Short mmCIF file of C-alpha atoms in Angstrom, two decimals:
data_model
loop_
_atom_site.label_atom_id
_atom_site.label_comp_id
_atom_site.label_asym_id
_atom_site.label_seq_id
_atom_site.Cartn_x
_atom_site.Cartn_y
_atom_site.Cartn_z
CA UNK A 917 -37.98 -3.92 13.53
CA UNK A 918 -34.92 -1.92 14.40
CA UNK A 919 -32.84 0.22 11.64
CA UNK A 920 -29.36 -0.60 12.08
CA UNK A 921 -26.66 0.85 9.90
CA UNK A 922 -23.70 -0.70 9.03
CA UNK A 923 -20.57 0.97 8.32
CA UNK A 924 -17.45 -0.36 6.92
CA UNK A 925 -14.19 0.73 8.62
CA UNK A 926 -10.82 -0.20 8.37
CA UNK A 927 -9.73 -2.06 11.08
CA UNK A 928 -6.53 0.13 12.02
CA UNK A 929 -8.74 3.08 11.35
CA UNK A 930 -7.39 6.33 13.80
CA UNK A 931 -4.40 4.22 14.65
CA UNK A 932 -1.68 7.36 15.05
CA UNK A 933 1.04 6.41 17.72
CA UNK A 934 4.83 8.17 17.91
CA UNK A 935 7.90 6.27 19.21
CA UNK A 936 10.19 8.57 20.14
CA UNK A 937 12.30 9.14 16.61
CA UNK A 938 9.21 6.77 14.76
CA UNK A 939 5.68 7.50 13.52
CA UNK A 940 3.31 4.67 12.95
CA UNK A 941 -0.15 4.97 11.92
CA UNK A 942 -2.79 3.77 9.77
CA UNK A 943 -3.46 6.22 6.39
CA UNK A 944 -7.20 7.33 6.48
CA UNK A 945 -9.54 6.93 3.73
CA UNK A 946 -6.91 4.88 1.48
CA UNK A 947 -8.31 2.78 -0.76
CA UNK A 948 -6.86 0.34 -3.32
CA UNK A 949 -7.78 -1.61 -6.39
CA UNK A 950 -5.89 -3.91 -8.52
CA UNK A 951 -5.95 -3.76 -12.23
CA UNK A 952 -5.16 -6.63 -14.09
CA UNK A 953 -3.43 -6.21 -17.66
CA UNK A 954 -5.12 -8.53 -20.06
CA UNK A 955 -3.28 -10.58 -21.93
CA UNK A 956 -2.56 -8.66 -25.58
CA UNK A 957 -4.16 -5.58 -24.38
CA UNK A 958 -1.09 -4.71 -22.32
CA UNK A 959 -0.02 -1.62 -24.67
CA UNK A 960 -3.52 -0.34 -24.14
CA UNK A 961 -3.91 -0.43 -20.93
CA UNK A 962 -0.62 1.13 -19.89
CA UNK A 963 -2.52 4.04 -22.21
CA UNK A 964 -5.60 3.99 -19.90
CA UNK A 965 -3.48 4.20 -16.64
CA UNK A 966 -1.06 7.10 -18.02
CA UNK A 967 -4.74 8.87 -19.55
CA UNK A 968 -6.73 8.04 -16.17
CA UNK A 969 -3.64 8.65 -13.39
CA UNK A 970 -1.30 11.11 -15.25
CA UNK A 971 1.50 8.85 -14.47
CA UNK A 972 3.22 5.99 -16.44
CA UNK A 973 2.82 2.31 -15.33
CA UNK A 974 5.55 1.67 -13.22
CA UNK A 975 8.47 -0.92 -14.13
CA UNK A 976 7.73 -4.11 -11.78
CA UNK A 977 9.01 -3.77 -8.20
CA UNK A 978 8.46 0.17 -8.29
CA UNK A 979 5.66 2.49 -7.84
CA UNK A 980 4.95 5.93 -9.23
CA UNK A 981 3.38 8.46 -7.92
CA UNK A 982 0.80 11.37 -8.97
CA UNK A 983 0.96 14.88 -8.81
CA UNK A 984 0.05 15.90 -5.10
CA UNK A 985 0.77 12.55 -4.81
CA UNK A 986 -3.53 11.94 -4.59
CA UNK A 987 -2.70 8.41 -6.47
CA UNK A 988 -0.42 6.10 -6.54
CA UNK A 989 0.30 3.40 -8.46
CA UNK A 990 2.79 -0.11 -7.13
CA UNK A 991 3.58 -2.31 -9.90
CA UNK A 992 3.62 -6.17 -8.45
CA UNK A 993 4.42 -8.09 -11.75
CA UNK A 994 4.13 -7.96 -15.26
CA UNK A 995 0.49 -8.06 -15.71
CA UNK A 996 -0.77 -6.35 -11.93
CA UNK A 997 -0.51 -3.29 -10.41
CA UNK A 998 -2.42 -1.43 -7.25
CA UNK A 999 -3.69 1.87 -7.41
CA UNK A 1000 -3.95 3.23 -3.87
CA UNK A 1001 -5.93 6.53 -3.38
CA UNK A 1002 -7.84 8.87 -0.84
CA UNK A 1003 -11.45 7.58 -1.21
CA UNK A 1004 -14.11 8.22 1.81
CA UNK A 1005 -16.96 6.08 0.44
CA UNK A 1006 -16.95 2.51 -0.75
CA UNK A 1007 -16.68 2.84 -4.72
CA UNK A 1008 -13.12 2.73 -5.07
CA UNK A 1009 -13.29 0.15 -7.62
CA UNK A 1010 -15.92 1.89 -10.15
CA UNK A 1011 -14.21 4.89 -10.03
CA UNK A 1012 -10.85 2.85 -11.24
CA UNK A 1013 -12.96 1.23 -13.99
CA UNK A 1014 -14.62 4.16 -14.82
CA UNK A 1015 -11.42 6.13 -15.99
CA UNK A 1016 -9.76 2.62 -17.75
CA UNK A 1017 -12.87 2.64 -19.96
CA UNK A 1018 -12.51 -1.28 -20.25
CA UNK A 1019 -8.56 -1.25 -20.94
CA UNK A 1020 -8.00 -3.57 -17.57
CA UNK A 1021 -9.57 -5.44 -15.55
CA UNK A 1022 -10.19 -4.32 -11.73
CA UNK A 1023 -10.76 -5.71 -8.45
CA UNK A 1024 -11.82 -3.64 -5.03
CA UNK A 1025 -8.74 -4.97 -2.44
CA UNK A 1026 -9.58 -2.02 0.34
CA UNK A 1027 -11.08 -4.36 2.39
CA UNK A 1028 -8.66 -7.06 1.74
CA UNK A 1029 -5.31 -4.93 3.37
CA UNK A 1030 -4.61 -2.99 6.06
CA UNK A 1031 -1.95 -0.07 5.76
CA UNK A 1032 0.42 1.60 8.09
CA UNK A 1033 3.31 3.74 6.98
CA UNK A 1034 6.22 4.37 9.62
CA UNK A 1035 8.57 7.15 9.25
CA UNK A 1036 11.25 8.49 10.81
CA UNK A 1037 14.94 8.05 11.61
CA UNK A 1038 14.62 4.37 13.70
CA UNK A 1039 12.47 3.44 10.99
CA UNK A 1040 14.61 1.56 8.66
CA UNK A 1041 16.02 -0.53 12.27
CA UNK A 1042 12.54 -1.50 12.98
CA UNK A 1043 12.16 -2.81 9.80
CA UNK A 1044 15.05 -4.58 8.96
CA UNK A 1045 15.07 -6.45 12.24
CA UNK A 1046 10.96 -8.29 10.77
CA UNK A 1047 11.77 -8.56 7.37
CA UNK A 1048 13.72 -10.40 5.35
CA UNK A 1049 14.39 -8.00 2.68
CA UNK A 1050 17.43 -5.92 2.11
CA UNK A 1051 16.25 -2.49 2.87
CA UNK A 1052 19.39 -1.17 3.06
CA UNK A 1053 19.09 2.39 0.89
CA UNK A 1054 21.28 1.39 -1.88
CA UNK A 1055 19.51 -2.08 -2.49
CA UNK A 1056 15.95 -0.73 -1.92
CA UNK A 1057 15.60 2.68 -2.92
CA UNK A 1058 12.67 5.28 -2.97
CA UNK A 1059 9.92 3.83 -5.14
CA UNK A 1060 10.94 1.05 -4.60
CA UNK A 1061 7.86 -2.10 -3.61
CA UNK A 1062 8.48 -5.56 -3.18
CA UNK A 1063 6.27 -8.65 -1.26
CA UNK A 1064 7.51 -10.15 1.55
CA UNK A 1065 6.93 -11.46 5.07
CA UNK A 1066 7.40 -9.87 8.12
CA UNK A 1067 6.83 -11.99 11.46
CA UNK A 1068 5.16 -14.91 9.39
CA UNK A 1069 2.67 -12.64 7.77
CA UNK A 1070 2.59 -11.81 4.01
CA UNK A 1071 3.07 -7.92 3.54
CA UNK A 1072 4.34 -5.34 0.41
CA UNK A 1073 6.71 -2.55 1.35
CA UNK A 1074 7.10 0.53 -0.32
CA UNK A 1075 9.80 3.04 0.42
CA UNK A 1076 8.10 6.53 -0.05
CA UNK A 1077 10.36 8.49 1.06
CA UNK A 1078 13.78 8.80 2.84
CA UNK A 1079 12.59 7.52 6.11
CA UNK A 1080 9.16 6.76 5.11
CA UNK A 1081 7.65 3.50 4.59
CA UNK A 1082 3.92 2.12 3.36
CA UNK A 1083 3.29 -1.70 4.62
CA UNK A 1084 -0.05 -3.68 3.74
CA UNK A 1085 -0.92 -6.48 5.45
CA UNK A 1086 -3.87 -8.93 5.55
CA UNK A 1087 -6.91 -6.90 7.06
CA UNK A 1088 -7.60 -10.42 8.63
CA UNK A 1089 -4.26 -10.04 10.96
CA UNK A 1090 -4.17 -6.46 11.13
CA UNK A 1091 -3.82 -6.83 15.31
CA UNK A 1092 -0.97 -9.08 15.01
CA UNK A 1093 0.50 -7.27 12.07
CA UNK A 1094 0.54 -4.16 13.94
CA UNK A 1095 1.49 -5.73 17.03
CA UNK A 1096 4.80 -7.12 15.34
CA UNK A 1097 5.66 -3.96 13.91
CA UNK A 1098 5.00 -1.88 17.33
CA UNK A 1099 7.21 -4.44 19.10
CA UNK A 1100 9.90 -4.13 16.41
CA UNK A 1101 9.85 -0.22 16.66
CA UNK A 1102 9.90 -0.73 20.99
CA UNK A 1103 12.59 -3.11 20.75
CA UNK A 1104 15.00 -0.66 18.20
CA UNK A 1105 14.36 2.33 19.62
#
């Protein structure tokens, strides 16, 4: 019998493509849990996240993140939040409930999502022209995350920087989600 070897990848992995004034490409290595805030235990498991991230739980609709920015964490509503994280092998989610000590519940989502952040200048056009939020700077601001749907597809934004964006997107459309957003970037550039 043959040894095979199976190795999980993400399925934009090495995706790294510029558009004249717009970067696109898939993060490497990111990998994200949810934690789940049990109901009653909320005050102590804000105290987990703050003792196991450095960093205070987010307000909803607003991430925060680390120092050297090697975590972050996206607030989604009152009782979830995503950490998101540089992690090369697949135990992203014991590592999360290893520092919350039992203060929150958590769930392994890296194979659920895929991730691409665009950046630069034509950025915010590309955007605005698939979804149906207003990204405009003073409505959605840096640190700012919201859901939403771009081309028919469920995705979150965050705004990490100026001209910098994070989008998730079903791993199960990943193709079509990155096709949308390539032909967005093509068609405002």
């Amino acid at each position: 019998m043959a040894d095979f070897t199976l190795t999980a990848t993400p399925p934009l992995a090495g995706y790294n493509r510029s558009f004249g004034s717009v970067s696109l490409k898939a993060p490497a290595n990111l990998a994200i849990v949810s934690i789940a805030l049990p109901l009653g235990g909320e005050a102590e498991a804000e105290k987990a996240i703050k003792s196991a991230f450095g960093i205070d739980l987010p307000e909803i609709g607003l991430f925060n993140a680390a120092q050297g920015e090697t975590s972050m964490l996206m607030r989604l509503g009152s009782d979830l939040a995503f950490v998101l994280f540089p992690c090369e092998t697949p135990d992203a989610e014991p590592r999360v409930a290893k520092k919350l000590k039992g203060a929150a519940y958590t769930t392994d989502q890296t194979d659920v999502w895929c991730a691409l952040e665009i950046s630069g200048t034509g950025s915010l056009a590309a955007l605005e022209r698939i979804c149906m939020l207003d990204l405009h700077p003073d409505a959605f601001k840096v640190n700012a995350v919201a859901r939403t749907v771009m081309e028919h597809m469920g995705a979150i934004i965050a705004r990490t920087g100026e001209d910098t964006y994070l989008l998730l997107s079903a791993s199960s459309s990943a193709k079509s989600f990155l096709h949308a957003i390539e032909l967005s970037i093509e068609n405002t550039a």
